[in-house]
Short mmCIF file of N, CA and C in Angstrom, two decimals:
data_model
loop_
_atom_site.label_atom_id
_atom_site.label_comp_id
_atom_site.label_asym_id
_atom_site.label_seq_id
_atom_site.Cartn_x
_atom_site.Cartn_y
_atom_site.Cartn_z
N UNK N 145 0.84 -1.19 0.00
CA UNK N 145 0.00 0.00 0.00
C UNK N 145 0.89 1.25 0.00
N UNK N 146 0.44 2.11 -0.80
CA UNK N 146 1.43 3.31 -1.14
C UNK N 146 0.96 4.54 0.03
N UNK N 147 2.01 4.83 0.83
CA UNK N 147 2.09 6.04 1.93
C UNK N 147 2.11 7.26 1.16
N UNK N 148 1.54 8.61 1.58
CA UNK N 148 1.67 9.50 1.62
C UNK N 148 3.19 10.37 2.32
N UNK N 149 3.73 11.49 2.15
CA UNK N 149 4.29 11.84 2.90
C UNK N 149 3.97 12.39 4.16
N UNK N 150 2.65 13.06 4.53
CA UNK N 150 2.37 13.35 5.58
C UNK N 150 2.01 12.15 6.76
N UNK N 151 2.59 10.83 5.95
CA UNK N 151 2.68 9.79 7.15
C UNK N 151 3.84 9.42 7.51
N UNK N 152 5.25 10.26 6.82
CA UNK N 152 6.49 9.79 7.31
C UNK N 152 7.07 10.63 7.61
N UNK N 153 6.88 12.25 7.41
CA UNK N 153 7.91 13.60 7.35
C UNK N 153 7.60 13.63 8.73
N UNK N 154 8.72 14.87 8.96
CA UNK N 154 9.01 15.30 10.70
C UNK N 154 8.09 16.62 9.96
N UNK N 155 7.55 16.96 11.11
CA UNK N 155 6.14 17.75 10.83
C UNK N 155 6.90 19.19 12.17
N UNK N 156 7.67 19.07 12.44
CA UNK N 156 8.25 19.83 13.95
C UNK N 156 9.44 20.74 12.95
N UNK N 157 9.37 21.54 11.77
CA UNK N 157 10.31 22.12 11.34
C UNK N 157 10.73 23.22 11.49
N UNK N 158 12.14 23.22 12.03
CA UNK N 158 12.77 24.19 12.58
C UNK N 158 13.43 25.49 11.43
N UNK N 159 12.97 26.25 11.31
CA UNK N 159 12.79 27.45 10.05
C UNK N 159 14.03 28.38 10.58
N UNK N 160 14.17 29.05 9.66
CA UNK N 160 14.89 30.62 10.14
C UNK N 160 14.73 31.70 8.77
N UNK N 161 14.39 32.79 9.52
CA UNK N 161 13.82 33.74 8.43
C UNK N 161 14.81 34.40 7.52
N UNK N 162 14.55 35.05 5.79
CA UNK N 162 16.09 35.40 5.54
C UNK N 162 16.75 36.11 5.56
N UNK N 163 16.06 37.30 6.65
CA UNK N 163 16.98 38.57 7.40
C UNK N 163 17.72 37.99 8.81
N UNK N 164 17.69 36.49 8.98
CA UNK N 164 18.64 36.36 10.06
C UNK N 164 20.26 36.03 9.57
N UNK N 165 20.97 36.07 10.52
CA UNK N 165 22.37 35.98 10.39
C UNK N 165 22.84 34.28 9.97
N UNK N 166 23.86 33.81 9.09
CA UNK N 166 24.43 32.65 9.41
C UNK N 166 24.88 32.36 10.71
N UNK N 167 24.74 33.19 11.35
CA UNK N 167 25.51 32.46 12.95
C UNK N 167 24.13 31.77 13.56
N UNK N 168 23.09 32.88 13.17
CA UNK N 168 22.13 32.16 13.61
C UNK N 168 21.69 30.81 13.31
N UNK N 169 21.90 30.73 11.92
CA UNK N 169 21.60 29.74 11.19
C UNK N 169 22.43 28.80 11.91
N UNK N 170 23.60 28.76 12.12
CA UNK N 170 24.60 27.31 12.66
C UNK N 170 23.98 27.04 14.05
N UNK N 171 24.23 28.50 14.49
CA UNK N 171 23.52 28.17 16.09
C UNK N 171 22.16 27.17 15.75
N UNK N 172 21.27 27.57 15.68
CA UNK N 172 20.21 26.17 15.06
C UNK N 172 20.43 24.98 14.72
N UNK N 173 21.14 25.10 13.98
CA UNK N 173 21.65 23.67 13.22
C UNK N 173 21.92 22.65 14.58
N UNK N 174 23.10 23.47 15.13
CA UNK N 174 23.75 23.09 16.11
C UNK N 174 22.81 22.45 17.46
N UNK N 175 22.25 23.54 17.81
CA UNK N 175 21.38 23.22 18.73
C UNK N 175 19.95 22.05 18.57
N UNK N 176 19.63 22.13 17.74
CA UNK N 176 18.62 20.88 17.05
C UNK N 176 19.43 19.42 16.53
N UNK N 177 20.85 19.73 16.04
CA UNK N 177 21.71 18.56 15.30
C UNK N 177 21.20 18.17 14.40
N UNK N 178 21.02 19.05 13.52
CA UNK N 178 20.25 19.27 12.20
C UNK N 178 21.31 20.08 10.65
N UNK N 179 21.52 19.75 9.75
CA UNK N 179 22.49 20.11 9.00
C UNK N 179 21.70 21.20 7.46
N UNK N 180 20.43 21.19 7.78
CA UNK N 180 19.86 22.22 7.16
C UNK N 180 18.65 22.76 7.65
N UNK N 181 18.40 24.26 6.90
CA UNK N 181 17.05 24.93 7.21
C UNK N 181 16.37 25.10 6.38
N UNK N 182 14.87 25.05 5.98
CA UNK N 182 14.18 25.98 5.28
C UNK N 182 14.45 27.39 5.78
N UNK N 183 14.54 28.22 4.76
CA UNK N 183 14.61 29.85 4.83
C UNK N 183 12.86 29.88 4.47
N UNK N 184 12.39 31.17 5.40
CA UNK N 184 11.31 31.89 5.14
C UNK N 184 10.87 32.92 4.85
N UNK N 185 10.32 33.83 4.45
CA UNK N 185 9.60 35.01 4.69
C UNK N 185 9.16 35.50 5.61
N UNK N 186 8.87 37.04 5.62
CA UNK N 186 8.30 37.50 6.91
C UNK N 186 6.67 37.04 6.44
N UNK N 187 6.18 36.17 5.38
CA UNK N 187 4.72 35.95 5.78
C UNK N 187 4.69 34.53 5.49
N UNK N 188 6.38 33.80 6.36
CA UNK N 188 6.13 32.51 6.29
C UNK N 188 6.21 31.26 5.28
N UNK N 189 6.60 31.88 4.04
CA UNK N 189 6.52 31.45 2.78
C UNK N 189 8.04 30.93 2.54
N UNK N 190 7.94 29.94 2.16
CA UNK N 190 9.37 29.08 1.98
C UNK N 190 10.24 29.89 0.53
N UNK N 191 11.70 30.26 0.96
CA UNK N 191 12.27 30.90 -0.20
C UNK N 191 13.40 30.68 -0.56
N UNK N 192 13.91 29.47 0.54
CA UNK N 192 15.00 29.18 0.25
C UNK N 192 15.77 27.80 1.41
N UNK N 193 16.58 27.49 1.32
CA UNK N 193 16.91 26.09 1.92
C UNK N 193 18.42 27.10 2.20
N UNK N 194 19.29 26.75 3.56
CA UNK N 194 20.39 27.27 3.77
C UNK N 194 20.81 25.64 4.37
N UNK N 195 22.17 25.50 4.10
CA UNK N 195 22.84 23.65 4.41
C UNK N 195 24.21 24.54 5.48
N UNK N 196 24.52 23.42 6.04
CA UNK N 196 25.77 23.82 7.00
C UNK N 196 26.56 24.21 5.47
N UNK N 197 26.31 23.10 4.87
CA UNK N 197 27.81 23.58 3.62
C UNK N 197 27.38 24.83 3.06
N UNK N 198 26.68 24.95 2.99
CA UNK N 198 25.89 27.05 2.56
C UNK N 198 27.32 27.28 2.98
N UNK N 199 27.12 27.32 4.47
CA UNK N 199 27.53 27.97 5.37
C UNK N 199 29.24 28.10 5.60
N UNK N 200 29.53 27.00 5.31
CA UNK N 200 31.09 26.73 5.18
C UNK N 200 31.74 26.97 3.87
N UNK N 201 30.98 26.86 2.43
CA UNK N 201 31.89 27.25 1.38
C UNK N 201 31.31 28.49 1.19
N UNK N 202 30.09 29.55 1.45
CA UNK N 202 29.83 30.23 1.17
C UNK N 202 29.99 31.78 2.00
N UNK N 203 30.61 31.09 3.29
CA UNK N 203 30.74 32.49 4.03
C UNK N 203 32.03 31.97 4.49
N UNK N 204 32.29 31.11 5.60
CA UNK N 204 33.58 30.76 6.18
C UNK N 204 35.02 30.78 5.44
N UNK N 205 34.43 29.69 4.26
CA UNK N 205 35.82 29.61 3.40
C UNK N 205 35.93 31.09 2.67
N UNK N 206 34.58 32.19 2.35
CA UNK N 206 35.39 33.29 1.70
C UNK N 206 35.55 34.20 2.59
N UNK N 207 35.71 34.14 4.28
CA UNK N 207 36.39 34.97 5.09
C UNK N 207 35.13 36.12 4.91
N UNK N 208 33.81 36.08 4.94
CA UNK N 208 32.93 36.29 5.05
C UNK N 208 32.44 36.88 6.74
N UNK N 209 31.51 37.52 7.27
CA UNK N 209 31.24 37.37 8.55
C UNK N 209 30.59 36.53 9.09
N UNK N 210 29.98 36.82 10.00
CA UNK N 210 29.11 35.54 11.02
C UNK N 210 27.69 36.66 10.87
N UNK N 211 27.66 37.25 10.58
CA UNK N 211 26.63 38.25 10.73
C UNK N 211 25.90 38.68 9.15
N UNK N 212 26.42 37.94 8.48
CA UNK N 212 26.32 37.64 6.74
C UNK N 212 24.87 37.03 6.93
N UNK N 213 23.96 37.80 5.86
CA UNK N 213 22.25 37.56 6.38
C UNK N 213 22.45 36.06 5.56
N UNK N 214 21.45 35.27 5.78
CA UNK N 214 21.26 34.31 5.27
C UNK N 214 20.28 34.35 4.08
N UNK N 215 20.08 35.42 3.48
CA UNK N 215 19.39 35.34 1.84
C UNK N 215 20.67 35.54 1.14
N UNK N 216 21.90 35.82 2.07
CA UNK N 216 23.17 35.91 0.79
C UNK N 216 23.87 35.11 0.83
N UNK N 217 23.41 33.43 0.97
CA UNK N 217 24.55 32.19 1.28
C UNK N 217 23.48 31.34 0.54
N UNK N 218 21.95 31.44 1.03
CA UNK N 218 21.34 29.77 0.89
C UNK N 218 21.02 30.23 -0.42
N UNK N 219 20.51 28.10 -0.74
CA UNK N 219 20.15 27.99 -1.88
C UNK N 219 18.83 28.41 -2.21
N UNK N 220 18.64 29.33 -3.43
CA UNK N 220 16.68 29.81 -3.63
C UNK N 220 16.01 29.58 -4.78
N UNK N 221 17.07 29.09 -6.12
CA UNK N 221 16.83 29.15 -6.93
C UNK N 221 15.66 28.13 -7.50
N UNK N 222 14.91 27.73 -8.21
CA UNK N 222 13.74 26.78 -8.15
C UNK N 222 14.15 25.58 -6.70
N UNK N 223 13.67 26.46 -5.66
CA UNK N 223 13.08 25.14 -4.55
C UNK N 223 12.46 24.32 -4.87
N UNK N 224 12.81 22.88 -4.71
CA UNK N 224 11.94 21.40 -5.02
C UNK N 224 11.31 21.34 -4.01
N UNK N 225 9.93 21.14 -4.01
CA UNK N 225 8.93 20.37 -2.77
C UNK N 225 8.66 19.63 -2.85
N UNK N 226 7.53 18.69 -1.73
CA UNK N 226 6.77 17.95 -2.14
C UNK N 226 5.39 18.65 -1.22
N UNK N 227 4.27 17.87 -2.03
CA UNK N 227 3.21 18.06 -1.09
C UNK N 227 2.52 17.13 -0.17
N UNK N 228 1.94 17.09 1.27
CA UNK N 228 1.59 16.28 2.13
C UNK N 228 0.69 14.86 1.56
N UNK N 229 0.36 14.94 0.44
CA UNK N 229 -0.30 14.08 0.20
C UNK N 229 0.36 13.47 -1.37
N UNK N 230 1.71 13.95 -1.79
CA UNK N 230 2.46 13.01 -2.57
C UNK N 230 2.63 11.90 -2.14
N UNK N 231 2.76 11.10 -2.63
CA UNK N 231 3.11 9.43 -2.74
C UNK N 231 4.92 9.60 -2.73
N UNK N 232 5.19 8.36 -1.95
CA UNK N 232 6.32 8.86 -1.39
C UNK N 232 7.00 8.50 -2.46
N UNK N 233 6.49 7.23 -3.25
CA UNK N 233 7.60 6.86 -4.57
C UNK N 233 8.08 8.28 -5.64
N UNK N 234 6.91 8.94 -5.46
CA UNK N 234 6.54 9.97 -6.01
C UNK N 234 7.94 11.18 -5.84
N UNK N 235 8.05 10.95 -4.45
CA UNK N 235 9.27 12.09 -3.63
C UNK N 235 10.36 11.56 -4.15
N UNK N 236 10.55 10.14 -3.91
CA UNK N 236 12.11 9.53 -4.18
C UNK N 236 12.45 9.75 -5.52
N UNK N 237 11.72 9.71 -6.67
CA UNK N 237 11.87 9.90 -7.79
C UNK N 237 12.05 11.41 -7.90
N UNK N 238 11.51 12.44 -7.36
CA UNK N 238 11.82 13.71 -7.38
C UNK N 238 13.39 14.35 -6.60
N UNK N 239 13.52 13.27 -5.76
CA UNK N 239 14.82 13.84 -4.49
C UNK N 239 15.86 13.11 -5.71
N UNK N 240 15.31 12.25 -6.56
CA UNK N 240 16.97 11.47 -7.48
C UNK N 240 17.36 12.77 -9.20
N UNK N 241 15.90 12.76 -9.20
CA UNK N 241 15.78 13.47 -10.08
C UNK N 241 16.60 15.20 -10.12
N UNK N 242 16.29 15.65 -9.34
CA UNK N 242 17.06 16.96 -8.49
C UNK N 242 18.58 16.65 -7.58
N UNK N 243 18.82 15.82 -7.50
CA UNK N 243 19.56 15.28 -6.58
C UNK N 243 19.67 16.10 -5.32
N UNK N 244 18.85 15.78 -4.27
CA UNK N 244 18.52 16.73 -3.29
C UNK N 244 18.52 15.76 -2.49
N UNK N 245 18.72 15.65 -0.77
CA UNK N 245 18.73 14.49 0.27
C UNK N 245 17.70 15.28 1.21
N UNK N 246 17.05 16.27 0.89
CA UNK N 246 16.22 16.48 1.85
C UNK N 246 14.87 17.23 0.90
N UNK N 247 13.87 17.06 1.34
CA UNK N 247 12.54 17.43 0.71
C UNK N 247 11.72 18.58 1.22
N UNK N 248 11.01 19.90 0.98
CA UNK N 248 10.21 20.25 2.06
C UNK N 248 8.93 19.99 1.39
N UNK N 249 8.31 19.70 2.83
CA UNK N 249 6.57 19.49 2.03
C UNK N 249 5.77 21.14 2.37
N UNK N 250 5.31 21.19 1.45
CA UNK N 250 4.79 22.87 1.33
C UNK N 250 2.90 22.69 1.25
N UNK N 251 2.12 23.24 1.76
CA UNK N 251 0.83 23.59 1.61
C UNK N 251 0.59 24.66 1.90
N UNK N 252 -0.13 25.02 1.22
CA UNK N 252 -0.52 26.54 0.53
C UNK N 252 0.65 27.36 0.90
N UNK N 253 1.62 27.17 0.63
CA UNK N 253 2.90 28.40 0.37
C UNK N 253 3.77 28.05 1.60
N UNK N 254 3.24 27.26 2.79
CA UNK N 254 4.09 27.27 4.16
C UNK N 254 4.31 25.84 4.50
N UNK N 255 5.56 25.37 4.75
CA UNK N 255 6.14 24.71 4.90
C UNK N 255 5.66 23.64 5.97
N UNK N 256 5.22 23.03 6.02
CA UNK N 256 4.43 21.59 6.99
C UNK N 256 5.21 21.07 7.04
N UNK N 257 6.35 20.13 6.74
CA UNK N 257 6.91 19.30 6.76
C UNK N 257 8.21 19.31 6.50
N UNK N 258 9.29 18.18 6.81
CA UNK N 258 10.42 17.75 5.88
C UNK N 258 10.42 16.42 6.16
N UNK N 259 11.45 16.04 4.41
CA UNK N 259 11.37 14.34 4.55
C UNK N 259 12.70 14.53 3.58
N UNK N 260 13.62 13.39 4.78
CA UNK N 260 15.11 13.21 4.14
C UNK N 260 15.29 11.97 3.53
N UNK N 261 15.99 11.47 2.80
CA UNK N 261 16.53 10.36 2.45
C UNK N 261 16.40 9.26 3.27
N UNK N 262 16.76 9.54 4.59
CA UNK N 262 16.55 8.55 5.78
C UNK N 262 15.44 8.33 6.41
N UNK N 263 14.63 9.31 6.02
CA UNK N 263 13.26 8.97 6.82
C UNK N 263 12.84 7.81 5.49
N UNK N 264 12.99 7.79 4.48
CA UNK N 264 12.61 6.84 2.99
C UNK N 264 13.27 5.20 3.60
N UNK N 265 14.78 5.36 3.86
CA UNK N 265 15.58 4.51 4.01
C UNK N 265 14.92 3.47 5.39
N UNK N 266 14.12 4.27 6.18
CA UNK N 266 13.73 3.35 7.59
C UNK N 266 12.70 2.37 7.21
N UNK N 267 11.85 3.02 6.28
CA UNK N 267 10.47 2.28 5.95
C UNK N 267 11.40 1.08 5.70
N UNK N 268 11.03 0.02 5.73
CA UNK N 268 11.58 -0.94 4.81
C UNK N 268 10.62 -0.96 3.52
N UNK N 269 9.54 -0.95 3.27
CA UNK N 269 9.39 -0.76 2.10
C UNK N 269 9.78 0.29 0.89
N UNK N 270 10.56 1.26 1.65
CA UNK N 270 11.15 2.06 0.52
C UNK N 270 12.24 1.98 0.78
N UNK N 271 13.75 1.10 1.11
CA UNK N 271 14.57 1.29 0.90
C UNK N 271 14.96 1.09 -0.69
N UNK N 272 14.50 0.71 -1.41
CA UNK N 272 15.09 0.44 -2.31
C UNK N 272 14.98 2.08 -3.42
N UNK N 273 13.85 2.76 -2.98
CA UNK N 273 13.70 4.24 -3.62
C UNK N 273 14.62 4.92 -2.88
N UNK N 274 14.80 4.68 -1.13
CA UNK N 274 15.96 5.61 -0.97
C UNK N 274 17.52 5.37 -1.75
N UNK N 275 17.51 3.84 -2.08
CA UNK N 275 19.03 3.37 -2.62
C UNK N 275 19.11 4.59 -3.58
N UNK N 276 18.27 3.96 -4.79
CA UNK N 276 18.38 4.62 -6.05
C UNK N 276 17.94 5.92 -5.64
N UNK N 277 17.51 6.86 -5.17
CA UNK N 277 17.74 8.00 -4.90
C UNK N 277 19.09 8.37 -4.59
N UNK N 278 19.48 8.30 -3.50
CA UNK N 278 20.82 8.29 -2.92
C UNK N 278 21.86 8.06 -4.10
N UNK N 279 21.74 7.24 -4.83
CA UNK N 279 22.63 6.36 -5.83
C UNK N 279 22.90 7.50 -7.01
N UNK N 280 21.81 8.40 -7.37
CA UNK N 280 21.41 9.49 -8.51
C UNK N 280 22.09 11.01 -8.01
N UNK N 281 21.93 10.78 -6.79
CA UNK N 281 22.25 12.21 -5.71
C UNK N 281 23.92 12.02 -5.27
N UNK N 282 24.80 10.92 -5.27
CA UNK N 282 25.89 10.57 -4.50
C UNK N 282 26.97 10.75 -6.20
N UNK N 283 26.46 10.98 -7.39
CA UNK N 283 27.06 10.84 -8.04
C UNK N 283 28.32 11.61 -8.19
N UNK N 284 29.72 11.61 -8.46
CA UNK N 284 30.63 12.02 -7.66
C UNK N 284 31.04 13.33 -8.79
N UNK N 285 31.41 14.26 -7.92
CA UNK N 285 31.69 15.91 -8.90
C UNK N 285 33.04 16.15 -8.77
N UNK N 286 33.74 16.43 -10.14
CA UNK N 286 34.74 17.22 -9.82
C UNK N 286 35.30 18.64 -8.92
N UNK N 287 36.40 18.67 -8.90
CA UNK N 287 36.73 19.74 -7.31
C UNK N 287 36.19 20.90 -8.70
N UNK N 288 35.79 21.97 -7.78
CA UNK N 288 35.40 23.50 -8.46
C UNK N 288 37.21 24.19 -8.45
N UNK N 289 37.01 24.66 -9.45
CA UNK N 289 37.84 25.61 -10.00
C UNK N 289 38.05 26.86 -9.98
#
């Protein structure tokens, strides 16, 4: 029987808006033990995803501040979602397709949910969508130049 995502995502998502600071952003990370955020709006509206690695090749390694807002590090450019009532085969094929390890589920513009690779990987019935997800997403990149 095919699950929905709003029967496997962590529904408890920890946001940060995109006039806050990267320090803030790590501080979070840190404090939850969590390695990314949805970015929001001031009316709540998902606009962007910020990753620890945002955070480390995009401010740290260029000697950047700690006080560097976080709409000038994360990623915004077409955000991938899913919605609460996608089919999860549905997600895995979208997270391989994008090569993305984390998902947000969005209804009506605000963010309900997230679903990672590993929440796919526990079901036992979807490990095999998290493999080949993972497998599409792990594909290996040359160093940047």
């Amino acid at each position: 029987m095919a699950r929905n995502l709003n029967e496997i995502m962590t529904s408890d998502v920890v946001t940060i808006k995109e006039s806050q600071t990267v320090q803030e952003a790590a501080a979070l990370m840190s404090e939850y033990n969590i390695g990314s955020l949805p970015v929001i709006n001031n009316n709540g509206e998902i606009v962007g995803i910020i990753t620890d690695r945002d955070i480390t090749l995009r401010t740290t390694a260029q000697g950047e501040h700690p006080q560097t807002l976080v709409s000038e590090v994360m990623t915004a450019q077409q955000i991938v979602s899913g919605t609460p009532n996608m089919d999860v085969h549905e997600a895995a094929d979208l997270m391989a397709k994008h090569q993305i390890r984390r998902l947000p589920v969005v209804e009506n513009g605000q963010i309900v949910g997230m679903v990672a690779l590993g929440d796919l990987a526990t079901e036992n019935i979807y490990a095999n969508e998290a493999g080949e997800a993972l497998q599409s997403i792990s594909t290996p990149s040359a160093p940047q130049q």
